[in-house]
Coordinates of C-alpha atoms in Angstrom, one line a residue:
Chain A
X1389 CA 11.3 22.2 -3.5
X1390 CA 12.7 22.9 0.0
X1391 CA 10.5 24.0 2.5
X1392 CA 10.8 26.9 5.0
X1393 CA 9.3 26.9 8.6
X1394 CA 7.1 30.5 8.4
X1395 CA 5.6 29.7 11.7
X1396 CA 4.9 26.9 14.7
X1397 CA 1.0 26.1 15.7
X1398 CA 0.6 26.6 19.4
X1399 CA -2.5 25.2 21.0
X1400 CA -3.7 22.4 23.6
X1401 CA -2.9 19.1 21.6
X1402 CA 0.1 18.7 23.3
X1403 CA -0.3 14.9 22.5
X1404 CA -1.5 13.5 19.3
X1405 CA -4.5 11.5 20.4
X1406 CA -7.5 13.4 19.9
X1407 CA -6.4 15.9 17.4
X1408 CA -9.4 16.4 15.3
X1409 CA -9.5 14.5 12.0
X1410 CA -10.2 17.7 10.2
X1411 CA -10.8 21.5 10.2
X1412 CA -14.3 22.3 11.0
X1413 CA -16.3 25.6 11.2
X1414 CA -18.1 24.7 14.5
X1415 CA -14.9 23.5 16.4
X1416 CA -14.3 25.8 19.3
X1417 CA -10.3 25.0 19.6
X1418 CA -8.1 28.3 19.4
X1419 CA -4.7 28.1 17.9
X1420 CA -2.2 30.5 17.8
X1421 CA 0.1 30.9 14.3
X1422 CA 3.6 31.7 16.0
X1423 CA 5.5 33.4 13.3
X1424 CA 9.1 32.6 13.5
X1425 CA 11.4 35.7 14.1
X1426 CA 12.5 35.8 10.0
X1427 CA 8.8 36.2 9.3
X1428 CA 7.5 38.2 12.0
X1429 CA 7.3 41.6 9.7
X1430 CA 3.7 43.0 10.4
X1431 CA 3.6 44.3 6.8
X1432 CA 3.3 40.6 5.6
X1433 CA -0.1 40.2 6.8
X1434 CA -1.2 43.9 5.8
X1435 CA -4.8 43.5 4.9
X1436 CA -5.5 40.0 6.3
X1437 CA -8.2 41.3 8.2
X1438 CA -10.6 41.4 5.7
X1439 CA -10.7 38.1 5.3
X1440 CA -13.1 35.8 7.8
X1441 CA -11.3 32.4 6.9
X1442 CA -7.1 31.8 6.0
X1443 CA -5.3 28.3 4.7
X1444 CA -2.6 27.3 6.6
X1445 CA -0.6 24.1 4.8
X1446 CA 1.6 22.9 7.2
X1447 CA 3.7 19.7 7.9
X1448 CA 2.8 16.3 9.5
X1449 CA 6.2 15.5 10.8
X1450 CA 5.0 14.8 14.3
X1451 CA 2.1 12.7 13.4
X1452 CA 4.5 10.6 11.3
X1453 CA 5.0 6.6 12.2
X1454 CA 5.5 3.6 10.9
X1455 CA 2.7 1.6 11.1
X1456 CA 1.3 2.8 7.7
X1457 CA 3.9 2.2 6.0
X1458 CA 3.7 -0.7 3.9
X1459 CA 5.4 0.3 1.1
X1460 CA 4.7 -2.3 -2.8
X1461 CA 7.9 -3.4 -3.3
X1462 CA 10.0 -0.9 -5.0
X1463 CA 8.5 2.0 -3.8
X1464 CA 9.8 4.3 -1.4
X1465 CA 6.0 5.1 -0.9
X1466 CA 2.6 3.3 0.5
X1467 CA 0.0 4.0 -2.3
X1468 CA -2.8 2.6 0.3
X1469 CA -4.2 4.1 3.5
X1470 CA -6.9 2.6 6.3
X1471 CA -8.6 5.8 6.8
X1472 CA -10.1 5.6 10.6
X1473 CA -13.6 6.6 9.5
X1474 CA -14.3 3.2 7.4
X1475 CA -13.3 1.2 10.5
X1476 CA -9.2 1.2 9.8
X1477 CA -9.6 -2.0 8.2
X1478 CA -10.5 -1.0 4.5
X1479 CA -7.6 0.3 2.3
X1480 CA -7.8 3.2 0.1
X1481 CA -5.6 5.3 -2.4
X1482 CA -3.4 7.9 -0.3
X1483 CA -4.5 10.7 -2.8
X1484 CA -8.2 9.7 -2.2
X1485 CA -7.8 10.9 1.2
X1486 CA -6.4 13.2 3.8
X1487 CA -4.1 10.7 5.7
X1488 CA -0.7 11.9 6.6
X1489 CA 1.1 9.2 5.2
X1490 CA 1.7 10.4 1.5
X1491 CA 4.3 10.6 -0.6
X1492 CA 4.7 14.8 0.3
X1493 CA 3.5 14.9 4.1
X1494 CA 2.2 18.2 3.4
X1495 CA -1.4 19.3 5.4
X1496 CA -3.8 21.7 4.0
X1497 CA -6.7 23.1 6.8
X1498 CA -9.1 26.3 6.3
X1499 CA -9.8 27.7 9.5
X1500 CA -11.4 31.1 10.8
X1501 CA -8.9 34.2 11.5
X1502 CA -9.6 35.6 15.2
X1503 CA -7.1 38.4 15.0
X1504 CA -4.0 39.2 14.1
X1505 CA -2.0 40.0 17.7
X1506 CA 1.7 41.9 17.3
X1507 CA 3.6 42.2 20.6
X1508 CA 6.1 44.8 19.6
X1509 CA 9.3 44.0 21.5
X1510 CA 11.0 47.6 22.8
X1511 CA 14.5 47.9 21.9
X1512 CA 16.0 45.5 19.5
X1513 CA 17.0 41.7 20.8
X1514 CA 18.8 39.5 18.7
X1515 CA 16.5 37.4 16.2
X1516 CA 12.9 39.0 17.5
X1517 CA 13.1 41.6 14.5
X1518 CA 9.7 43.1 14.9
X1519 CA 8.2 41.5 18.2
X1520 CA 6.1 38.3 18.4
X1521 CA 3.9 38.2 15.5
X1522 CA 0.7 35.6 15.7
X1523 CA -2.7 34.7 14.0
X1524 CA -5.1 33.9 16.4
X1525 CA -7.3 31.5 14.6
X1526 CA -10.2 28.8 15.6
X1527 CA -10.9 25.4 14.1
X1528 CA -7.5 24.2 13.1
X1529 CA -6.9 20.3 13.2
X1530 CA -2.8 20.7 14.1
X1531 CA -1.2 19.3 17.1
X1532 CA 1.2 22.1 19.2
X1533 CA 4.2 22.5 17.8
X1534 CA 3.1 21.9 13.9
X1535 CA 5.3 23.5 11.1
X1536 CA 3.4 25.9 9.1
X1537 CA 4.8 26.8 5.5
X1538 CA 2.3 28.8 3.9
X1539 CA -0.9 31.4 5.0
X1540 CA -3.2 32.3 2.2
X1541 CA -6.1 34.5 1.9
X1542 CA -9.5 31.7 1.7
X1543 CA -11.6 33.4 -1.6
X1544 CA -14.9 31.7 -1.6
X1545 CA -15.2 32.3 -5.4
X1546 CA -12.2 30.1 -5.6
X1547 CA -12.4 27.7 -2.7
X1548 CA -15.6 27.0 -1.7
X1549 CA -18.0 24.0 -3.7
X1550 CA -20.6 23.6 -1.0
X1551 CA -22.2 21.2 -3.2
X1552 CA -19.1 19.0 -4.0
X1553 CA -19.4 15.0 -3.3
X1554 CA -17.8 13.8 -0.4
X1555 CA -16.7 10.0 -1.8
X1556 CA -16.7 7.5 0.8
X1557 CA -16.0 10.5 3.6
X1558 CA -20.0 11.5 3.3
X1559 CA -20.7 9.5 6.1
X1560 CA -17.9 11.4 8.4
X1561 CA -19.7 15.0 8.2
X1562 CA -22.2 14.7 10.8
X1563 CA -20.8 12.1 12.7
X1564 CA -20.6 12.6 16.8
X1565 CA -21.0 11.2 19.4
X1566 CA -22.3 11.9 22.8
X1567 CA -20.8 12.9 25.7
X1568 CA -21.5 12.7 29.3
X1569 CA -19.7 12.1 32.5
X1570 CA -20.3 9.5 35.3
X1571 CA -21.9 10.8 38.3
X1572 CA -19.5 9.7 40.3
X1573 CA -17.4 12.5 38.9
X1574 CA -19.9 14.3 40.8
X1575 CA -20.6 17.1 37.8
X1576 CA -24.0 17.5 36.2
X1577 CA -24.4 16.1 32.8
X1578 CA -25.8 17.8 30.0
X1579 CA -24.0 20.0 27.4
X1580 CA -22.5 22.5 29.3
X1581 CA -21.4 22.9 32.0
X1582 CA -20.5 19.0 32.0
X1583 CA -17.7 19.2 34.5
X1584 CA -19.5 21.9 36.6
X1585 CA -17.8 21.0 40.0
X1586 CA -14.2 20.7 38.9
X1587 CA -13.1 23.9 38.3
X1588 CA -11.9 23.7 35.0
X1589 CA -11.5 26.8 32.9
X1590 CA -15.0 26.9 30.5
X1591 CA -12.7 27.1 27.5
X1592 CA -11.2 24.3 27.9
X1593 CA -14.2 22.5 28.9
X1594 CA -16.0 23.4 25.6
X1595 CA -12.6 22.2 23.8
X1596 CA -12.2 19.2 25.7
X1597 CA -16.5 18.6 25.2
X1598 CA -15.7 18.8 21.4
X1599 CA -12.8 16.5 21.1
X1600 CA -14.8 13.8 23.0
X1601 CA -18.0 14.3 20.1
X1602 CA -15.3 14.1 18.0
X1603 CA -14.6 10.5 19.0
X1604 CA -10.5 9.9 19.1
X1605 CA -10.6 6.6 19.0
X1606 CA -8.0 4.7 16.8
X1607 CA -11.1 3.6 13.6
X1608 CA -10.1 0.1 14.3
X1609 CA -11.5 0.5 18.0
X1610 CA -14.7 -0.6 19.6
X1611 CA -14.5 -1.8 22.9
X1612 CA -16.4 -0.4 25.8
X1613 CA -14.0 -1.6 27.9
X1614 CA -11.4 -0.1 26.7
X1615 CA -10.0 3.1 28.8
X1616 CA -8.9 6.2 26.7
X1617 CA -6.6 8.8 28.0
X1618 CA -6.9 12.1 26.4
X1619 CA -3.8 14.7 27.4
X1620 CA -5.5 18.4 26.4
X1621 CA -4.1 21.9 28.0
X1622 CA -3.1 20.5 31.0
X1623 CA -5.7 17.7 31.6
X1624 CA -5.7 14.2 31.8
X1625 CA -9.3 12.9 30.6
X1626 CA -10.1 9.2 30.9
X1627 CA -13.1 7.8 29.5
X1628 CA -14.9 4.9 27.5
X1629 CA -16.8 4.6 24.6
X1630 CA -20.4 2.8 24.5
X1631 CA -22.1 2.7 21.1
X1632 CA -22.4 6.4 20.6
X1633 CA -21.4 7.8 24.0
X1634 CA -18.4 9.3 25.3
X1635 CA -18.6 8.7 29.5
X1636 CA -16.2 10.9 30.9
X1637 CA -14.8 8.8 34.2
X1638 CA -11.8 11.2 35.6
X1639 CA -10.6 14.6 34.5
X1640 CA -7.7 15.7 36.7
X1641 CA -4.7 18.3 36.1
X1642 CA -1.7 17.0 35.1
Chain B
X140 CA 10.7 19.8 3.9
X141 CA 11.8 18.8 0.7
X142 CA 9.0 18.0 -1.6
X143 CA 8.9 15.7 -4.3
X144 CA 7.4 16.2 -7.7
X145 CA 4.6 13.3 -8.1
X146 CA 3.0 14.8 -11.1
X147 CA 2.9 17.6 -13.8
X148 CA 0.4 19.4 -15.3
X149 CA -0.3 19.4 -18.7
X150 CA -2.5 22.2 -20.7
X151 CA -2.7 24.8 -23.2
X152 CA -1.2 27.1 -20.9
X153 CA 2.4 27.1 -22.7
X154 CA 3.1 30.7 -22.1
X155 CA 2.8 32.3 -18.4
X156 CA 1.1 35.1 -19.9
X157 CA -3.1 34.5 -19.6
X158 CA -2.7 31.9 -16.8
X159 CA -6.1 32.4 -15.1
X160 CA -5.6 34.1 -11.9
X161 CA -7.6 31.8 -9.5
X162 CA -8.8 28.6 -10.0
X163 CA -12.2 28.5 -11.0
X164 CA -15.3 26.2 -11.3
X165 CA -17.0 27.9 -14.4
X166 CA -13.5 27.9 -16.1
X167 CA -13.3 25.3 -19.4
X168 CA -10.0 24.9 -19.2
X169 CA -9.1 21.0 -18.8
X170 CA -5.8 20.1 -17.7
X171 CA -4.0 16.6 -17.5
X172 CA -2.6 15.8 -14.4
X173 CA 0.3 13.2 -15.6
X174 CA 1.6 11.0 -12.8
X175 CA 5.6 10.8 -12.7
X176 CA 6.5 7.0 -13.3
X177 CA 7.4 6.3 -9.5
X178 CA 3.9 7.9 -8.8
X179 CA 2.5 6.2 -11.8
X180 CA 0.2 3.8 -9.1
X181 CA -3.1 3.0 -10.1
X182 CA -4.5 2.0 -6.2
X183 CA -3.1 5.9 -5.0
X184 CA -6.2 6.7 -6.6
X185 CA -8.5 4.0 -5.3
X186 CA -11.9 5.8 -4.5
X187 CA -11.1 9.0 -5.7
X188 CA -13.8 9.2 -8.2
X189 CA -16.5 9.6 -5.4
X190 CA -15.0 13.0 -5.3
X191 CA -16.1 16.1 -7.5
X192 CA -13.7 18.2 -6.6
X193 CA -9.9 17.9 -5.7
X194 CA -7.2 20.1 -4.6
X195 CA -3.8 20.3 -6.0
X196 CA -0.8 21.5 -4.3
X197 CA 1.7 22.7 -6.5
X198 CA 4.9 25.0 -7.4
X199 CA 5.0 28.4 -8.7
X200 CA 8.6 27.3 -10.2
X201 CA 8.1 28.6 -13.7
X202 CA 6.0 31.8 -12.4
X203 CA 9.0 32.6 -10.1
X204 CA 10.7 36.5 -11.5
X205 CA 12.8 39.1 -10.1
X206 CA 10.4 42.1 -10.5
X207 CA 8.3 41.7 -7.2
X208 CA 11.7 40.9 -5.3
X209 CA 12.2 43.9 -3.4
X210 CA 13.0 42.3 0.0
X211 CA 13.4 44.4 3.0
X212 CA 17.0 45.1 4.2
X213 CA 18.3 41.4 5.9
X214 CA 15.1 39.0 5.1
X215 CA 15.8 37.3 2.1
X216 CA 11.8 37.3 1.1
X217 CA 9.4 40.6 0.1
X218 CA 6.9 41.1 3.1
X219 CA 4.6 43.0 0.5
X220 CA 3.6 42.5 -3.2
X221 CA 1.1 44.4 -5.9
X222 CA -2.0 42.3 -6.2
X223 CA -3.0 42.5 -9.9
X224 CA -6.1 43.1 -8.9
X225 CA -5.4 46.4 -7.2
X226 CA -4.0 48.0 -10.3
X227 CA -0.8 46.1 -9.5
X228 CA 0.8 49.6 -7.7
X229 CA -0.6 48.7 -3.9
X230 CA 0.5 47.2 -1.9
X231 CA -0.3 44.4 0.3
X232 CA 1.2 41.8 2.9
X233 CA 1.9 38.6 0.8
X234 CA 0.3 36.0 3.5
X235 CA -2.9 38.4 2.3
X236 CA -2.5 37.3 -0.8
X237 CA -2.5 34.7 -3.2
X238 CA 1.0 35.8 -4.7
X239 CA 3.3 33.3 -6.8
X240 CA 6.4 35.6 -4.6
X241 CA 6.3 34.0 -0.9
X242 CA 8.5 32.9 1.2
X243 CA 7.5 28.8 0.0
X244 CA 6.4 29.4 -3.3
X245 CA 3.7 26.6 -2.8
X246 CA 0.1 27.2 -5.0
X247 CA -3.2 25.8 -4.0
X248 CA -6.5 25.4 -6.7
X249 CA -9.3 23.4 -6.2
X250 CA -10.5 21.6 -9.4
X251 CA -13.1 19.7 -10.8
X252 CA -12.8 16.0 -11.1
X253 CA -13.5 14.9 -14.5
X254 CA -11.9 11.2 -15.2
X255 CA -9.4 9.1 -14.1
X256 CA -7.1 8.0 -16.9
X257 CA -5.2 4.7 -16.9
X258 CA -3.4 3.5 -20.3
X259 CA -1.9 0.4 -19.5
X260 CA 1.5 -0.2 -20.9
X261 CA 1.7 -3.3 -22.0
X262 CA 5.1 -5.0 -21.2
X263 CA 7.4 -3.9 -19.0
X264 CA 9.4 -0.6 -20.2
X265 CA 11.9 1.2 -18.1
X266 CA 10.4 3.6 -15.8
X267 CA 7.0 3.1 -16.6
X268 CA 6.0 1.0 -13.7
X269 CA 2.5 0.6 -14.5
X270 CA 1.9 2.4 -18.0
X271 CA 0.5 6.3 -17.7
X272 CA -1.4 7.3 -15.1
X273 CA -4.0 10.8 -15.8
X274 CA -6.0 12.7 -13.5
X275 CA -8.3 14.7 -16.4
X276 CA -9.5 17.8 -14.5
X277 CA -11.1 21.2 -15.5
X278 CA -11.1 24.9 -13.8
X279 CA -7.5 25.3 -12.9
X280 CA -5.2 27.8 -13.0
X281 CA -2.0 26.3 -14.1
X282 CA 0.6 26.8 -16.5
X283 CA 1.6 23.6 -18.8
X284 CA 4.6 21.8 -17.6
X285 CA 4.3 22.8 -13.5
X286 CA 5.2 20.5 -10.8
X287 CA 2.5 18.7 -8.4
X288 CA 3.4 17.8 -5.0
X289 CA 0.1 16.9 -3.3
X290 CA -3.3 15.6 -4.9
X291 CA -6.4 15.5 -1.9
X292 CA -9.9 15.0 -1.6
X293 CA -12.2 18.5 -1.2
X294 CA -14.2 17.9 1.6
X295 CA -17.0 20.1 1.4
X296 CA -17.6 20.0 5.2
X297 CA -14.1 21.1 5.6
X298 CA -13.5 23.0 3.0
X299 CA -16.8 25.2 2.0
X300 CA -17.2 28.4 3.4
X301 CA -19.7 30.0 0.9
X302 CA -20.1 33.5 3.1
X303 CA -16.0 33.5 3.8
X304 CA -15.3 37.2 3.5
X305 CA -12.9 37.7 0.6
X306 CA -11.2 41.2 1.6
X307 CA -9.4 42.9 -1.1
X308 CA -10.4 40.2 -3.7
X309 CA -14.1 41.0 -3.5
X310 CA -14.0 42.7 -6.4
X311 CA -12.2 40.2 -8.6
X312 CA -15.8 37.5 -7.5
X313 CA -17.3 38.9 -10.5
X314 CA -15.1 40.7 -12.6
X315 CA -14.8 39.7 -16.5
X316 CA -14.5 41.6 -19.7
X317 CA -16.8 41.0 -22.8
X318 CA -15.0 40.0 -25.8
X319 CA -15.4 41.0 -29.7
X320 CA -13.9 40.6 -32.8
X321 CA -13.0 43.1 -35.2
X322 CA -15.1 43.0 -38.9
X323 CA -11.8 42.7 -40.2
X324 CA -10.9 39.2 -39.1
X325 CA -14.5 37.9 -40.8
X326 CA -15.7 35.9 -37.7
X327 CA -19.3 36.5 -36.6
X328 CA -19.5 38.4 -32.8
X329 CA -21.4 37.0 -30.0
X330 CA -20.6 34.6 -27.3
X331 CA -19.8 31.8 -29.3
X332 CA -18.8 30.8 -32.3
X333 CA -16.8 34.1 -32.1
X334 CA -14.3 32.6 -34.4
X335 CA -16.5 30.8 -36.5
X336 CA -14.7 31.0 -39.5
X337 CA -11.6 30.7 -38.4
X338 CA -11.1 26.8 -38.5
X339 CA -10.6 26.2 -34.7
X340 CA -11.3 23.6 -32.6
X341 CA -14.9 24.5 -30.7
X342 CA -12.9 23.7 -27.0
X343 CA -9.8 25.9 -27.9
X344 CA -12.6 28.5 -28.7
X345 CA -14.3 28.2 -25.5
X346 CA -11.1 28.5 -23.6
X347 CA -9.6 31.1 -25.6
X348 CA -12.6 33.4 -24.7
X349 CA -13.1 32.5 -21.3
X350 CA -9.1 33.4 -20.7
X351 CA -10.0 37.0 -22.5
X352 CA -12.9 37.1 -20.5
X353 CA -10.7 37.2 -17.3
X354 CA -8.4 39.8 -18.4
X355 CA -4.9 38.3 -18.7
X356 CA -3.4 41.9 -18.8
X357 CA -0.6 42.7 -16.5
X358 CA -2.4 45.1 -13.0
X359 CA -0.9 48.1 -13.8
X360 CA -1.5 48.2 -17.9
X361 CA -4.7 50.0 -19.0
X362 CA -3.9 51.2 -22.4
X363 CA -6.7 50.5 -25.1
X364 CA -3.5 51.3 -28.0
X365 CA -1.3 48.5 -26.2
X366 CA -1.1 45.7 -28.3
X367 CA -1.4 42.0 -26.3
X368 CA -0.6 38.8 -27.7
X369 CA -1.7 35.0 -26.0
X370 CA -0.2 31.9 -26.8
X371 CA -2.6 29.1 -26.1
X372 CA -3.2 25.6 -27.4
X373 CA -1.2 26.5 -30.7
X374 CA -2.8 29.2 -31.3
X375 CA -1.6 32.9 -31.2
X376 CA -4.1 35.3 -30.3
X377 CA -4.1 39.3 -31.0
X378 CA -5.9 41.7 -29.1
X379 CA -6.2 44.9 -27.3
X380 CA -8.4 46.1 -24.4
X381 CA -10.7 49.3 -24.7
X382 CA -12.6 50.0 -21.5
X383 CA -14.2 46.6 -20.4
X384 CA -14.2 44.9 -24.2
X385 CA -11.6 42.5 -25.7
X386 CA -11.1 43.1 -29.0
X387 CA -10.3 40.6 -30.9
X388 CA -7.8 41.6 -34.1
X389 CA -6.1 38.1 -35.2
X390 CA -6.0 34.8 -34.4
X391 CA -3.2 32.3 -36.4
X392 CA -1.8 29.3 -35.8
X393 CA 1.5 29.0 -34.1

């Protein structure tokens, strides 16, 4: 089957590093579902409001590299993965995880519908059929610029098995850590507002806050030495990692 | 994108017609999902059976007709479709919906997890790398023969949104018929053995009525004279629909 681009993700995560490792409920980042101009028709998303939550499946082309792939001889495929949250060191079957390096590098995240926003365009201008059409959604896990092939409806009679065993990812569902900033940045710490004095737009803050709890690091990772640069909506955030906290040493515009 | 097929499905499902319309946990039905002999990799699966519940990503190729077509002038895809649901004569966006007719005619069902299944060919045979490989799994809705492209983990701290708002399809969360049998075909009534008599395997049974259950009758059909067959399992199955009762009139062997 040959895939169509429907729409492009647009958000902060203009770099890969610290895209979240999955869709959650409680993250704060907003991404906007940019239809292209063949999809832009209004009428396809008639009665999408109703529902509180979509699936977007989407394409991992940026996230992409090499480093995974280890192909068995004779296989144009690697059946193993290092999935970060067991330390990057402990191989697992591709189909017992989420890792983008499978034999279809197709993505699959549940996130919440904002709103639906049309900008009807006045007059008609060559490939912008109906306007700009976009889902305004929250808690996506895509970089800027991802490929999105399919929108569907979430139906918790169908989709949702709050109960349902987690395998070896159990121990990823409350992980966090947590995340303060070196006085010398001269910003308060605490959970908001953590960079107080730098005139950063609260959004972004509580974005930026979230990633860091998140913890980007590479699984393979663990040295408190080691500087991390996180590229987010215009920032450049360095920081380090001790134990289980995040210490925010520079945030500056880019 | 171009995906590849890794799998099929495999079921009783050999006619489109009474293909459950969602996937569903309380749904008997067990399907095999058969690994494609490049695919056919027993450490793909490594740790998969911490999991209860899986998603499969798959194709609508077989589902695929002309009727819904209807695209607007110049897009080569129908903005709108007739939910079933709805009485199958409204109409609503497709990205609102979980329609086979989208513009990537990708399906998503989460499943449950029963075994793994690994027969080990012994020797080497052409194309059958490492013998068959079986994901056993119950509750989805497939037909027999379609394509997989993507087997993942459910992650219920992803994935579960119990209080999702379901729009539109709120009313299909509990909708099911009761089903009977006429005198006439000498089975006892009641929930099971409804076909007592009728010298049929007890699991056919149980997924014979739970398909009835869920009405498999084309949207925009409510006519109690209308006679409706369903192929299942080998079995060809008689009935009509008065009001919200199957009736049962003849069940043979195909």
């Amino acid at each position: 089957m040959n895939l169509k681009v429907i729409a492009y993700a647009r958000n902060g995560h203009t770099d890969k590093f610290g895209i979240p490792r999955q869709s959650r409920e409680e993250s704060p980042i907003v991404t906007r579902i940019v239809f292209e101009p063949e999809y832009a028709v209004p009428e396809a998303l008639r009665g999408i409001e109703g529902y509180s939550h979509l699936w977007l499946i989407w394409g991992f082309s940026e996230c992409m590299g090499e480093k995974e792939a280890s192909p068995k001889e004779g296989l144009s495929w690697s059946p193993t993965v290092r999935p970060p949250r067991l330390g990057g060191n402990k191989r697992m079957g591709v189909f017992a995880t989420r890792s983008p390096f499978r034999p279809n590098p197709i993505g699959l995240s549940s996130v919440r519908l904002i709103k639906v926003q049309k900008d009807k365009v006045q007059g008609s201008q060559a490939g912008t059929r109906e306007g700009r059409l976009e889902l305004i959604v929250s808690g996506a896990d895509l970089m800027d610029g991802t490929p999105i092939y399919d929108i569907k409806p979430y139906l918790s009679f169908s989709d949702s098995h709050p109960e349902a065993k987690n395998g070896f990812a159990d121990d990823a569902k409350d992980y966090h850590l947590e995340v303060v900033s070196l006085p010398s940045l001269s910003c308060c710490s605490g959970e908001y507002p953590l960079f107080a004095s730098c005139d950063i737009d609260k959004d972004i803050e509580k974005d930026i806050l979230y990633i860091l709890s998140q913890d980007p690091r590479p699984g393979y990772q663990d040295d408190p030495q080691r500087e991390y640069k996180l590229d987010y909506a215009g920032y450049c955030v360095t920081f380090v990692v001790e134990d289980t906290r995040v210490i925010v040493k520079n945030i500056s515009k880019i």
